[in-house]
Amino acid sequence: MKKDCIFCKIVAGELPAYKVYEDQNILAFLDINPINPGHTLVVSKVHSENIADTTEATFVDLIKVIKKIYPAVLNGVGAADANLTINSGELAGQAVLHLHFHIIPRFAGDGHKLWTGKSYASSEVESIVQNIKNFIDSD
Ligand code: 5GP
Ligand code: ZN
């Protein structure tokens, strides 16, 4: 548990939350300021800040729980679609520095906007691909 981390406090029961799922490693609860009804946050009980500093085992646990509860979250609010996102890092909009997935049920006309795409200059795209490949661990 990290001192002053809101989600660690929810995990520890020191702050209230509307919990929808809990097991030994993972907790899912409703977002306090939902984009839409049923907006659910899925966190590991062990604190990590982001995807870079979490363990593979923790990340797998998160994904397994998301796979398990995703249909229930949508069915529970009568949604057919959802956005599943992580805001990773402050520039990406991460406000709570405890790794979490958002499951955001979507409804027709809910007004939630996605990003608008840019395009690559052909001169840069090959080097970006090569740079990314160079940084991928080959273990
Ligand atoms: P982030 O921007 O870090 O990806 O998302 C953090 C989310 O946590 C926000 O959607 C925000 O509404 C939610 N949140 C912040 N504080 C609390 C809290 O105390 N309880 C709950 N249930 N959600 C919170
Ligand atoms: Zn935490």
PDB file of C-alpha atoms and ligand atoms in Angstrom:
ATOM      1  CA  MET A   1       0.000   0.000   0.000  1.00  0.00           C
ATOM      2  CA  LYS A   2       1.283   3.434  -0.950  1.00  0.00           C
ATOM      3  CA  LYS A   3       0.628   6.215   1.517  1.00  0.00           C
ATOM      4  CA  ASP A   4      -1.631   8.951   0.101  1.00  0.00           C
ATOM      5  CA  CYS A   5      -2.781   6.781  -2.841  1.00  0.00           C
ATOM      6  CA  ILE A   6      -6.566   7.034  -3.143  1.00  0.00           C
ATOM      7  CA  PHE A   7      -6.953   3.629  -4.767  1.00  0.00           C
ATOM      8  CA  CYS A   8      -4.742   1.932  -2.169  1.00  0.00           C
ATOM      9  CA  LYS A   9      -7.044   3.460   0.440  1.00  0.00           C
ATOM     10  CA  ILE A  10     -10.099   2.060  -1.341  1.00  0.00           C
ATOM     11  CA  VAL A  11      -8.404  -1.357  -1.508  1.00  0.00           C
ATOM     12  CA  ALA A  12      -7.646  -1.143   2.217  1.00  0.00           C
ATOM     13  CA  GLY A  13     -11.227  -0.130   3.028  1.00  0.00           C
ATOM     14  CA  GLU A  14     -10.112   3.268   4.318  1.00  0.00           C
ATOM     15  CA  LEU A  15     -12.195   5.052   1.667  1.00  0.00           C
ATOM     16  CA  PRO A  16     -15.631   3.904   0.487  1.00  0.00           C
ATOM     17  CA  ALA A  17     -16.388   2.720  -3.027  1.00  0.00           C
ATOM     18  CA  TYR A  18     -19.179   0.942  -4.849  1.00  0.00           C
ATOM     19  CA  LYS A  19     -17.395  -2.364  -5.389  1.00  0.00           C
ATOM     20  CA  VAL A  20     -18.642  -4.600  -8.184  1.00  0.00           C
ATOM     21  CA  TYR A  21     -15.980  -7.338  -8.042  1.00  0.00           C
ATOM     22  CA  GLU A  22     -13.226  -8.424  -5.690  1.00  0.00           C
ATOM     23  CA  ASP A  23     -10.836 -11.339  -5.474  1.00  0.00           C
ATOM     24  CA  GLN A  24      -7.468 -11.941  -3.836  1.00  0.00           C
ATOM     25  CA  ASN A  25      -5.548  -9.668  -6.201  1.00  0.00           C
ATOM     26  CA  ILE A  26      -8.001  -7.411  -8.003  1.00  0.00           C
ATOM     27  CA  LEU A  27     -10.759  -4.934  -7.121  1.00  0.00           C
ATOM     28  CA  ALA A  28     -13.291  -3.314  -9.465  1.00  0.00           C
ATOM     29  CA  PHE A  29     -15.468  -0.407  -8.401  1.00  0.00           C
ATOM     30  CA  LEU A  30     -17.569   2.349  -9.929  1.00  0.00           C
ATOM     31  CA  ASP A  31     -15.834   5.559 -10.958  1.00  0.00           C
ATOM     32  CA  ILE A  32     -16.927   8.400  -8.681  1.00  0.00           C
ATOM     33  CA  ASN A  33     -17.384  10.744 -11.688  1.00  0.00           C
ATOM     34  CA  PRO A  34     -18.572   8.398 -14.421  1.00  0.00           C
ATOM     35  CA  ILE A  35     -18.479   9.238 -18.111  1.00  0.00           C
ATOM     36  CA  ASN A  36     -21.561   7.023 -18.298  1.00  0.00           C
ATOM     37  CA  PRO A  37     -23.463   4.856 -15.797  1.00  0.00           C
ATOM     38  CA  GLY A  38     -21.516   1.702 -15.015  1.00  0.00           C
ATOM     39  CA  HIS A  39     -18.107   3.324 -15.657  1.00  0.00           C
ATOM     40  CA  THR A  40     -15.912   0.890 -13.765  1.00  0.00           C
ATOM     41  CA  LEU A  41     -12.302   1.055 -12.609  1.00  0.00           C
ATOM     42  CA  VAL A  42     -10.285  -2.143 -12.319  1.00  0.00           C
ATOM     43  CA  VAL A  43      -7.197  -2.042 -10.097  1.00  0.00           C
ATOM     44  CA  SER A  44      -4.717  -4.469  -8.640  1.00  0.00           C
ATOM     45  CA  LYS A  45      -4.536  -4.576  -4.876  1.00  0.00           C
ATOM     46  CA  VAL A  46      -0.766  -4.219  -5.055  1.00  0.00           C
ATOM     47  CA  HIS A  47       0.227  -0.652  -5.872  1.00  0.00           C
ATOM     48  CA  SER A  48       1.982   0.069  -9.117  1.00  0.00           C
ATOM     49  CA  GLU A  49       1.908   3.394 -10.863  1.00  0.00           C
ATOM     50  CA  ASN A  50       1.635   2.376 -14.478  1.00  0.00           C
ATOM     51  CA  ILE A  51       2.064  -0.371 -17.030  1.00  0.00           C
ATOM     52  CA  ALA A  52       5.841   0.100 -17.065  1.00  0.00           C
ATOM     53  CA  ASP A  53       6.338  -0.612 -13.387  1.00  0.00           C
ATOM     54  CA  THR A  54       3.757  -3.332 -12.844  1.00  0.00           C
ATOM     55  CA  THR A  55       4.595  -7.014 -13.027  1.00  0.00           C
ATOM     56  CA  GLU A  56       3.506  -9.265 -15.862  1.00  0.00           C
ATOM     57  CA  ALA A  57       1.576 -11.393 -13.357  1.00  0.00           C
ATOM     58  CA  THR A  58      -0.367  -8.406 -12.055  1.00  0.00           C
ATOM     59  CA  PHE A  59      -1.159  -7.230 -15.559  1.00  0.00           C
ATOM     60  CA  VAL A  60      -2.402 -10.696 -16.489  1.00  0.00           C
ATOM     61  CA  ASP A  61      -4.587 -10.742 -13.367  1.00  0.00           C
ATOM     62  CA  LEU A  62      -6.114  -7.415 -14.416  1.00  0.00           C
ATOM     63  CA  ILE A  63      -6.818  -8.629 -17.940  1.00  0.00           C
ATOM     64  CA  LYS A  64      -8.396 -11.865 -16.681  1.00  0.00           C
ATOM     65  CA  VAL A  65     -10.765  -9.967 -14.405  1.00  0.00           C
ATOM     66  CA  ILE A  66     -11.670  -7.534 -17.177  1.00  0.00           C
ATOM     67  CA  LYS A  67     -12.495 -10.472 -19.448  1.00  0.00           C
ATOM     68  CA  LYS A  68     -14.637 -11.925 -16.681  1.00  0.00           C
ATOM     69  CA  ILE A  69     -16.607  -8.832 -15.637  1.00  0.00           C
ATOM     70  CA  TYR A  70     -16.826  -6.918 -18.928  1.00  0.00           C
ATOM     71  CA  PRO A  71     -20.102  -8.541 -20.057  1.00  0.00           C
ATOM     72  CA  ALA A  72     -21.661  -8.019 -16.639  1.00  0.00           C
ATOM     73  CA  VAL A  73     -20.684  -4.348 -16.501  1.00  0.00           C
ATOM     74  CA  LEU A  74     -22.291  -3.787 -19.903  1.00  0.00           C
ATOM     75  CA  ASN A  75     -25.352  -5.916 -19.198  1.00  0.00           C
ATOM     76  CA  GLY A  76     -25.783  -4.235 -15.831  1.00  0.00           C
ATOM     77  CA  VAL A  77     -26.427  -0.891 -17.488  1.00  0.00           C
ATOM     78  CA  GLY A  78     -27.960  -2.111 -20.740  1.00  0.00           C
ATOM     79  CA  ALA A  79     -24.986  -1.173 -22.934  1.00  0.00           C
ATOM     80  CA  ALA A  80     -23.775  -3.085 -25.984  1.00  0.00           C
ATOM     81  CA  ASP A  81     -20.434  -1.315 -26.440  1.00  0.00           C
ATOM     82  CA  ALA A  82     -17.673   0.110 -24.295  1.00  0.00           C
ATOM     83  CA  ASN A  83     -14.304   1.795 -24.314  1.00  0.00           C
ATOM     84  CA  LEU A  84     -11.600  -0.013 -22.391  1.00  0.00           C
ATOM     85  CA  THR A  85      -8.736   2.333 -21.618  1.00  0.00           C
ATOM     86  CA  ILE A  86      -5.697   3.082 -19.504  1.00  0.00           C
ATOM     87  CA  ASN A  87      -4.528   6.651 -19.164  1.00  0.00           C
ATOM     88  CA  SER A  88      -0.832   6.014 -18.676  1.00  0.00           C
ATOM     89  CA  GLY A  89       1.123   8.974 -17.345  1.00  0.00           C
ATOM     90  CA  GLU A  90       0.141  12.524 -16.661  1.00  0.00           C
ATOM     91  CA  LEU A  91       0.380  13.686 -20.299  1.00  0.00           C
ATOM     92  CA  ALA A  92      -2.100  10.939 -21.158  1.00  0.00           C
ATOM     93  CA  GLY A  93      -4.521  12.197 -18.521  1.00  0.00           C
ATOM     94  CA  GLN A  94      -3.670   9.849 -15.666  1.00  0.00           C
ATOM     95  CA  ALA A  95      -4.830  11.652 -12.548  1.00  0.00           C
ATOM     96  CA  VAL A  96      -4.621   8.782 -10.056  1.00  0.00           C
ATOM     97  CA  LEU A  97      -1.137   7.288 -10.134  1.00  0.00           C
ATOM     98  CA  HIS A  98      -2.241   3.738  -9.331  1.00  0.00           C
ATOM     99  CA  LEU A  99      -2.535   1.656 -12.512  1.00  0.00           C
ATOM    100  CA  HIS A 100      -6.166   1.164 -13.493  1.00  0.00           C
ATOM    101  CA  PHE A 101      -8.278   0.186 -16.437  1.00  0.00           C
ATOM    102  CA  HIS A 102     -11.457   2.070 -17.250  1.00  0.00           C
ATOM    103  CA  ILE A 103     -14.425   0.098 -18.562  1.00  0.00           C
ATOM    104  CA  ILE A 104     -16.683   2.797 -20.001  1.00  0.00           C
ATOM    105  CA  PRO A 105     -20.084   1.625 -21.267  1.00  0.00           C
ATOM    106  CA  ARG A 106     -21.178   3.553 -24.344  1.00  0.00           C
ATOM    107  CA  PHE A 107     -24.627   4.691 -25.346  1.00  0.00           C
ATOM    108  CA  ALA A 108     -25.913   6.252 -28.538  1.00  0.00           C
ATOM    109  CA  GLY A 109     -25.515  10.026 -28.410  1.00  0.00           C
ATOM    110  CA  ASP A 110     -23.644  10.035 -25.080  1.00  0.00           C
ATOM    111  CA  GLY A 111     -21.316  12.735 -26.415  1.00  0.00           C
ATOM    112  CA  HIS A 112     -18.086  11.064 -25.328  1.00  0.00           C
ATOM    113  CA  LYS A 113     -15.520  11.934 -27.996  1.00  0.00           C
ATOM    114  CA  LEU A 114     -12.635   9.806 -29.211  1.00  0.00           C
ATOM    115  CA  TRP A 115      -9.342  11.178 -30.529  1.00  0.00           C
ATOM    116  CA  THR A 116      -8.931  12.560 -34.018  1.00  0.00           C
ATOM    117  CA  GLY A 117      -6.129  10.974 -36.040  1.00  0.00           C
ATOM    118  CA  LYS A 118      -3.151  12.669 -37.704  1.00  0.00           C
ATOM    119  CA  SER A 119      -1.082  11.244 -40.547  1.00  0.00           C
ATOM    120  CA  TYR A 120       2.572  10.298 -40.907  1.00  0.00           C
ATOM    121  CA  ALA A 121       4.998  11.859 -43.321  1.00  0.00           C
ATOM    122  CA  SER A 122       6.328   8.924 -45.362  1.00  0.00           C
ATOM    123  CA  SER A 123       9.876   9.980 -44.424  1.00  0.00           C
ATOM    124  CA  GLU A 124       9.311   9.410 -40.706  1.00  0.00           C
ATOM    125  CA  VAL A 125       7.189   6.281 -40.542  1.00  0.00           C
ATOM    126  CA  GLU A 126       9.918   3.761 -41.381  1.00  0.00           C
ATOM    127  CA  SER A 127      12.298   5.119 -38.763  1.00  0.00           C
ATOM    128  CA  ILE A 128       9.565   5.105 -36.135  1.00  0.00           C
ATOM    129  CA  VAL A 129       8.857   1.445 -36.854  1.00  0.00           C
ATOM    130  CA  GLN A 130      12.562   0.644 -36.646  1.00  0.00           C
ATOM    131  CA  ASN A 131      13.013   2.603 -33.418  1.00  0.00           C
ATOM    132  CA  ILE A 132      10.115   0.805 -31.752  1.00  0.00           C
ATOM    133  CA  LYS A 133      11.390  -2.585 -32.872  1.00  0.00           C
ATOM    134  CA  ASN A 134      14.821  -1.766 -31.493  1.00  0.00           C
ATOM    135  CA  PHE A 135      13.350  -1.106 -28.065  1.00  0.00           C
ATOM    136  CA  ILE A 136      11.303  -4.316 -27.876  1.00  0.00           C
ATOM    137  CA  ASP A 137      12.997  -6.850 -25.622  1.00  0.00           C
ATOM    138  CA  SER A 138      13.687 -10.083 -27.446  1.00  0.00           C
ATOM    139  CA  ASP A 139      13.518 -12.533 -24.539  1.00  0.00           C
TER     140      ASP A 139
HETATM  141  P1  5GP B   1      -7.351   8.630 -14.588  1.00  0.00           P
HETATM  142  O1  5GP B   1      -7.523  10.002 -15.137  1.00  0.00           O
HETATM  143  O2  5GP B   1      -6.258   8.572 -13.546  1.00  0.00           O
HETATM  144  O3  5GP B   1      -7.208   7.587 -15.655  1.00  0.00           O
HETATM  145  O4  5GP B   1      -8.727   8.286 -13.900  1.00  0.00           O
HETATM  146  C1  5GP B   1      -8.945   8.407 -12.543  1.00  0.00           C
HETATM  147  C2  5GP B   1     -10.405   8.155 -12.310  1.00  0.00           C
HETATM  148  O5  5GP B   1     -10.603   7.929 -10.945  1.00  0.00           O
HETATM  149  C3  5GP B   1     -11.296   9.343 -12.719  1.00  0.00           C
HETATM  150  O6  5GP B   1     -12.237   8.893 -13.698  1.00  0.00           O
HETATM  151  C4  5GP B   1     -11.965   9.743 -11.412  1.00  0.00           C
HETATM  152  O7  5GP B   1     -13.314  10.101 -11.563  1.00  0.00           O
HETATM  153  C5  5GP B   1     -11.815   8.505 -10.554  1.00  0.00           C
HETATM  154  N1  5GP B   1     -11.685   8.776  -9.130  1.00  0.00           N
HETATM  155  C6  5GP B   1     -10.882   9.701  -8.552  1.00  0.00           C
HETATM  156  N2  5GP B   1     -11.005   9.639  -7.205  1.00  0.00           N
HETATM  157  C7  5GP B   1     -11.887   8.648  -6.939  1.00  0.00           C
HETATM  158  C8  5GP B   1     -12.413   8.119  -5.722  1.00  0.00           C
HETATM  159  O8  5GP B   1     -12.096   8.543  -4.616  1.00  0.00           O
HETATM  160  N3  5GP B   1     -13.301   7.095  -5.847  1.00  0.00           N
HETATM  161  C9  5GP B   1     -13.673   6.596  -7.065  1.00  0.00           C
HETATM  162  N4  5GP B   1     -14.560   5.595  -7.058  1.00  0.00           N
HETATM  163  N5  5GP B   1     -13.198   7.072  -8.221  1.00  0.00           N
HETATM  164  C10 5GP B   1     -12.310   8.100  -8.164  1.00  0.00           C
HETATM  165 ZN    ZN B   2      -2.033   2.751  -4.882  1.00  0.00          ZN
END
